[in-house]
mmCIF file of C-alpha atoms in Angstrom:
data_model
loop_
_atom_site.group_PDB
_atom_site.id
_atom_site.type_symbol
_atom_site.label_atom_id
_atom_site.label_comp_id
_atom_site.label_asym_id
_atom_site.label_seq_id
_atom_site.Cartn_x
_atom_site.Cartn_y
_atom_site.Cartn_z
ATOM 1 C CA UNK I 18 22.903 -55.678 7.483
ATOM 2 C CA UNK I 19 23.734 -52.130 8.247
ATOM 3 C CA UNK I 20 25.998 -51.539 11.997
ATOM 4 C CA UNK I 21 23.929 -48.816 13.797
ATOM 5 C CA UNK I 22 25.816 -46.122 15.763
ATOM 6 C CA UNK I 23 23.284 -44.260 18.749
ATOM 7 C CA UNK I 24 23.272 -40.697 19.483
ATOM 8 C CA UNK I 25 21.786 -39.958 22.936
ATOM 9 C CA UNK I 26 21.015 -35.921 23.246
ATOM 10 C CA UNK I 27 18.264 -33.881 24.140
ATOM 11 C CA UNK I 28 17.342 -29.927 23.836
ATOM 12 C CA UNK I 29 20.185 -27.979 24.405
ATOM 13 C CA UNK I 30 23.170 -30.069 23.093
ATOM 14 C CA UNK I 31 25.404 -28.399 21.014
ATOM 15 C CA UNK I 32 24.649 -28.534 17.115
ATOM 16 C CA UNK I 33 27.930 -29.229 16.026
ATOM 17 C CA UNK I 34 28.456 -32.102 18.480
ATOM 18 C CA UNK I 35 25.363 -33.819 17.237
ATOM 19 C CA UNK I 36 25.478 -33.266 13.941
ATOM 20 C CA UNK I 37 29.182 -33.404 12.828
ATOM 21 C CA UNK I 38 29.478 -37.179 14.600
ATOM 22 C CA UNK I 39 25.794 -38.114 12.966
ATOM 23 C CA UNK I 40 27.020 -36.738 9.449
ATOM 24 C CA UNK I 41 30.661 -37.892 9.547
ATOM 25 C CA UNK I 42 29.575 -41.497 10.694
ATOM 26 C CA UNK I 43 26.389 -41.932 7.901
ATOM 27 C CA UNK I 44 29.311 -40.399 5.617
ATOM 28 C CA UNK I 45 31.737 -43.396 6.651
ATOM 29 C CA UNK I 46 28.482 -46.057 6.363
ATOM 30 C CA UNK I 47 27.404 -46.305 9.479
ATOM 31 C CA UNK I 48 23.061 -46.186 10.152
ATOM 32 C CA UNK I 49 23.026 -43.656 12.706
ATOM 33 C CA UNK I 50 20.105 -43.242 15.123
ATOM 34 C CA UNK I 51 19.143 -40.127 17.115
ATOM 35 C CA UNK I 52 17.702 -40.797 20.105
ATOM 36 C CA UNK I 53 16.151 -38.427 23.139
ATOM 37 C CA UNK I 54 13.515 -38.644 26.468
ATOM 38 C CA UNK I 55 11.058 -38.777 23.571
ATOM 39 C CA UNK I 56 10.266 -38.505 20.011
ATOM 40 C CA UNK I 57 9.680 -35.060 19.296
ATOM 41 C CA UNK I 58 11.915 -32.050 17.094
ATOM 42 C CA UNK I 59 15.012 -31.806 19.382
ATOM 43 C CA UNK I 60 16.307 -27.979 19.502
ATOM 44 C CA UNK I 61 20.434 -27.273 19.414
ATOM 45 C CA UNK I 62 22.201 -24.417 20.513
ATOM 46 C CA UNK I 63 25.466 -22.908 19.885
ATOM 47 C CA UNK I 64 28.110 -22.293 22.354
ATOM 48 C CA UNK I 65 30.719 -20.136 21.577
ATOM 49 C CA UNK I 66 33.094 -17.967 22.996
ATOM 50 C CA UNK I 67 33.097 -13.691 23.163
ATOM 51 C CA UNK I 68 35.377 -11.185 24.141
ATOM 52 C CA UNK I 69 34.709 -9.707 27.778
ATOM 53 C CA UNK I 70 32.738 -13.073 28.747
ATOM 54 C CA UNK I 71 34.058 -14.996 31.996
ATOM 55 C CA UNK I 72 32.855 -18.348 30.232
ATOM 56 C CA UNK I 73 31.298 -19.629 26.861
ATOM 57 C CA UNK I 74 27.534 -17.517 25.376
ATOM 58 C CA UNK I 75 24.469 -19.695 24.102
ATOM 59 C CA UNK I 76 22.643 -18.729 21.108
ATOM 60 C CA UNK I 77 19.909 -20.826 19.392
ATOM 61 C CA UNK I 78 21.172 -23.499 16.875
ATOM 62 C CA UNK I 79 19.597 -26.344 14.720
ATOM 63 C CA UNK I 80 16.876 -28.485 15.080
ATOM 64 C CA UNK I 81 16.567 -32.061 14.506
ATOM 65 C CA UNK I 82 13.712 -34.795 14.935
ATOM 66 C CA UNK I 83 14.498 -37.620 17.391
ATOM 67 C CA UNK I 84 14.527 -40.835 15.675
ATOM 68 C CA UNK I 85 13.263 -42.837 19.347
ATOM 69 C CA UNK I 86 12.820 -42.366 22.782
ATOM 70 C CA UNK I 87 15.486 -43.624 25.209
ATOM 71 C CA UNK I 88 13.081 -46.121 26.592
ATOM 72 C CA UNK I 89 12.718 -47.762 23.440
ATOM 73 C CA UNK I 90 16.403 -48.216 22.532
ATOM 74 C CA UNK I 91 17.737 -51.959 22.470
ATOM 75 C CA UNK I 92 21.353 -51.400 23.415
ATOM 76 C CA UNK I 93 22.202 -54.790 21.707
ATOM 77 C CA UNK I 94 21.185 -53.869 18.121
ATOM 78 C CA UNK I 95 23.837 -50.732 18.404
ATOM 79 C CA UNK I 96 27.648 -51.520 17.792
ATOM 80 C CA UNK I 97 28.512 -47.822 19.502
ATOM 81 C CA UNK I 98 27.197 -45.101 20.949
ATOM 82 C CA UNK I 99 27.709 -41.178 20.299
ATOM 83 C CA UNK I 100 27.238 -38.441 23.317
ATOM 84 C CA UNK I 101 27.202 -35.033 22.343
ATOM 85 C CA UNK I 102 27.725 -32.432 25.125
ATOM 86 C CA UNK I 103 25.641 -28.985 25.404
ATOM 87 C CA UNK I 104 23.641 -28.110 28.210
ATOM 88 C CA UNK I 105 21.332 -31.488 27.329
ATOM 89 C CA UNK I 106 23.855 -33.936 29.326
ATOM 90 C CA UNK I 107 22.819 -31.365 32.813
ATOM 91 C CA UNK I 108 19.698 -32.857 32.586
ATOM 92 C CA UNK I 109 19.841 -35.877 31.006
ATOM 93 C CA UNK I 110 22.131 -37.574 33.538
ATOM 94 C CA UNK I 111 19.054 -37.712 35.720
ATOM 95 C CA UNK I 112 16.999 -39.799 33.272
ATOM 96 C CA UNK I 113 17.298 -43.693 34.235
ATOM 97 C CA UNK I 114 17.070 -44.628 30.619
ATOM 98 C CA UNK I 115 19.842 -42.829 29.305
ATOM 99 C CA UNK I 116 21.719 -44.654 32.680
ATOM 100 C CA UNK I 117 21.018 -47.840 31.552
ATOM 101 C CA UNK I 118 21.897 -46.916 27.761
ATOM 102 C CA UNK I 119 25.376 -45.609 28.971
ATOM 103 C CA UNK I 120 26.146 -48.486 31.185
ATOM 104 C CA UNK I 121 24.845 -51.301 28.669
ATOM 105 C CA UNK I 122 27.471 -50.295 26.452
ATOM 106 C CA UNK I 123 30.151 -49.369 28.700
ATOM 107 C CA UNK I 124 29.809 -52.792 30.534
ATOM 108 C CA UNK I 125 29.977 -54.820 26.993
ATOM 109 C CA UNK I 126 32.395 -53.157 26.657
ATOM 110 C CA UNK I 127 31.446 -51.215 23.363
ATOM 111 C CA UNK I 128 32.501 -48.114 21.595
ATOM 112 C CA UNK I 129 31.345 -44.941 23.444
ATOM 113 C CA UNK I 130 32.234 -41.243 21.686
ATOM 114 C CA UNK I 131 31.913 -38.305 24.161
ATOM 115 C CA UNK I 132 32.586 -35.188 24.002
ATOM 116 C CA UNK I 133 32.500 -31.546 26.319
ATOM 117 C CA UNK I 134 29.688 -31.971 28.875
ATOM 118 C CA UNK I 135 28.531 -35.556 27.377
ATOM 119 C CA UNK I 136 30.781 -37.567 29.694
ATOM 120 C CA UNK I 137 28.597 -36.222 32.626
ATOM 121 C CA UNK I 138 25.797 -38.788 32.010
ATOM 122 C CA UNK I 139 28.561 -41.705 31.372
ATOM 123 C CA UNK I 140 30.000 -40.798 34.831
ATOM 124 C CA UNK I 141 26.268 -40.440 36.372
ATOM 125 C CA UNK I 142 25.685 -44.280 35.087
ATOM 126 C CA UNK I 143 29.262 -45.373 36.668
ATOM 127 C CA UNK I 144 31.367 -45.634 33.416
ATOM 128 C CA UNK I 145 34.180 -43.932 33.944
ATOM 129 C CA UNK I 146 35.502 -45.338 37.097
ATOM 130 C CA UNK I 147 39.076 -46.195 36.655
ATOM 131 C CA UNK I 148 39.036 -44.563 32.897
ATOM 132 C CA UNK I 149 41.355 -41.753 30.965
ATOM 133 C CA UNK I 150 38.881 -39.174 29.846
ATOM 134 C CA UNK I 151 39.099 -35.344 28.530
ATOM 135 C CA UNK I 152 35.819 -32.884 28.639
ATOM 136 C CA UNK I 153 35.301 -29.412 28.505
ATOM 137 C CA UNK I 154 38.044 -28.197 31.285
ATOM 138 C CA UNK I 155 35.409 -27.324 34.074
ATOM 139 C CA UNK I 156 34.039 -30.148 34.360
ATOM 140 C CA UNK I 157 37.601 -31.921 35.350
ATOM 141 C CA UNK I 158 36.620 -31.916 39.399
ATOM 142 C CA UNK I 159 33.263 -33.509 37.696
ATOM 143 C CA UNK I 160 35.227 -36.252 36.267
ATOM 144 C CA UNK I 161 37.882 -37.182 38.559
ATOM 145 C CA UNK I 162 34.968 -37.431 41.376
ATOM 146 C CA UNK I 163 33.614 -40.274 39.077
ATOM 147 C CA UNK I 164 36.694 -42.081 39.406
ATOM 148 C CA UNK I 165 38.128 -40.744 36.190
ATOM 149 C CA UNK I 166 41.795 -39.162 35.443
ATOM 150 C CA UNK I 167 41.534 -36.309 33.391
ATOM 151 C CA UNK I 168 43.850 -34.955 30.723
ATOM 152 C CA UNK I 169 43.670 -31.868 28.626
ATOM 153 C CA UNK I 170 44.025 -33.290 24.873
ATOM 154 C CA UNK I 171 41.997 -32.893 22.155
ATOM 155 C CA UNK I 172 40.910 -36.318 22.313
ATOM 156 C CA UNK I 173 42.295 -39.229 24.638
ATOM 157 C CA UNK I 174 41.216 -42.835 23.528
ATOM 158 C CA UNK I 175 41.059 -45.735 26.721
ATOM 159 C CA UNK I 176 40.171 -48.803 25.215
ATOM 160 C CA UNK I 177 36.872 -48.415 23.699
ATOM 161 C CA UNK I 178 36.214 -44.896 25.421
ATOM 162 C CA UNK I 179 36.891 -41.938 23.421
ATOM 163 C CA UNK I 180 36.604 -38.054 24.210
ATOM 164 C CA UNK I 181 36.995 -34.863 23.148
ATOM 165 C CA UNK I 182 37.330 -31.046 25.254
ATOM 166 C CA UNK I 183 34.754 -29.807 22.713
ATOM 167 C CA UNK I 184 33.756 -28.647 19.147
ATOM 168 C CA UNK I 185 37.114 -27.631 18.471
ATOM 169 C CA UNK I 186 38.797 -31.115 18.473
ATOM 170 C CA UNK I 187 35.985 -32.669 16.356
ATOM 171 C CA UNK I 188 38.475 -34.150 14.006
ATOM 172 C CA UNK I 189 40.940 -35.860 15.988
ATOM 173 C CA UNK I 190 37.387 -37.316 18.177
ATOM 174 C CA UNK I 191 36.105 -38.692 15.265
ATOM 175 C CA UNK I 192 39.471 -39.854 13.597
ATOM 176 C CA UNK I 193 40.334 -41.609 16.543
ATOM 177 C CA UNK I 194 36.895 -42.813 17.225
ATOM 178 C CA UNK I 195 36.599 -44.239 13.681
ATOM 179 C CA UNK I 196 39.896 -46.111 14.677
ATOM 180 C CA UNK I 197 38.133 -47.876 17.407
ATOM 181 C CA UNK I 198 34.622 -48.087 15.380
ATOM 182 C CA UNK I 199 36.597 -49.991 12.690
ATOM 183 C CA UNK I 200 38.350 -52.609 14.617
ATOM 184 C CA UNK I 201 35.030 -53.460 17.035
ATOM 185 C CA UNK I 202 32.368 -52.684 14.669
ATOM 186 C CA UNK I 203 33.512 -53.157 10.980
ATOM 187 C CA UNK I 204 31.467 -52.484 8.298
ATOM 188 C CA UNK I 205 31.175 -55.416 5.862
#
């Protein structure tokens, strides 16, 4: 039986942050689902930075279809979960479904990949109390009011809780992710 990995996104994450976990993970063996408020063609943008701008530009990215809709995800048939920042995590913090996705796996205790603005909707459903956690620089006051300490690394790894600043440190995210993924979630 395959391990399944989540993805919880929306419109407006980042296309690299969705699709460089979903790729690299399928690539290691891992069934990875996408899921979003509802099942529908999700559309990515890409941030990136320009010359004379005060702080990061948004142009249109990929899209990608939504494999289920966040009310219809059993937390216990995923091993892990992936959240991909963007602009989608502004929003989707608010949903109560994504809550209780986030804090089903953070209270068993389970793998959880974020990256850039994704922690926002693990600190809006109380996960990072207590927890060592990096995100996309402005958003440290975000995550030290949920209880978090925040450190400026390319990826910082508490327990089962891994992040990442942003596209930029995709490899050492998913290297040390896949670290974690392997000892709590092996694949046969």
């Amino acid at each position: 039986m395959a391990v399944k990995i989540l993805i919880v996104t929306g419109d407006a994450a980042e296309s690299l942050e969705v699709l460089y976990p979903y790729q690299r993970l399928r690539e290691e063996g891992y069934e990875v689902h996408i899921a979003a408020p509802a099942v529908k063609k999700l559309r990515f943008v890409v941030h990136d930075f320009e010359e004379g701008f005060d702080t990061y530009t948004e142009k249109p990215g990929y899209t990608w279809p939504a494999d289920l809709a966040f009310a219809d995800v059993v937390t216990e048939e995923y091993a892990a979960v992936v959240v991909p920042g963007g602009r989608a995590p502004e929003y989707l913090r608010n949903d109560p479904e994504v809550r209780r996705i986030l804090a089903a796996f953070t209270g068993a205790d389970k793998p959880v990949a974020q990256i850039c603005h994704g922690p926002l909707i693990t600190a809006a459903s109380g996960g990072l109390d207590g927890r060592r956690v990096t995100a996309y620089p402005a958003l440290e006051p975000d995550m030290k009011a949920a209880g978090a300490a925040y450190e400026d690394s390319e990826a910082v790894v508490d327990g089962t809780l891994v992040s990442a600043r942003a596209w930029p440190d995709h490899s050492a995210w998913m290297r040390e992710f896949l670290k974690v993924l392997r000892a709590k979630a092996p694949l046969a």
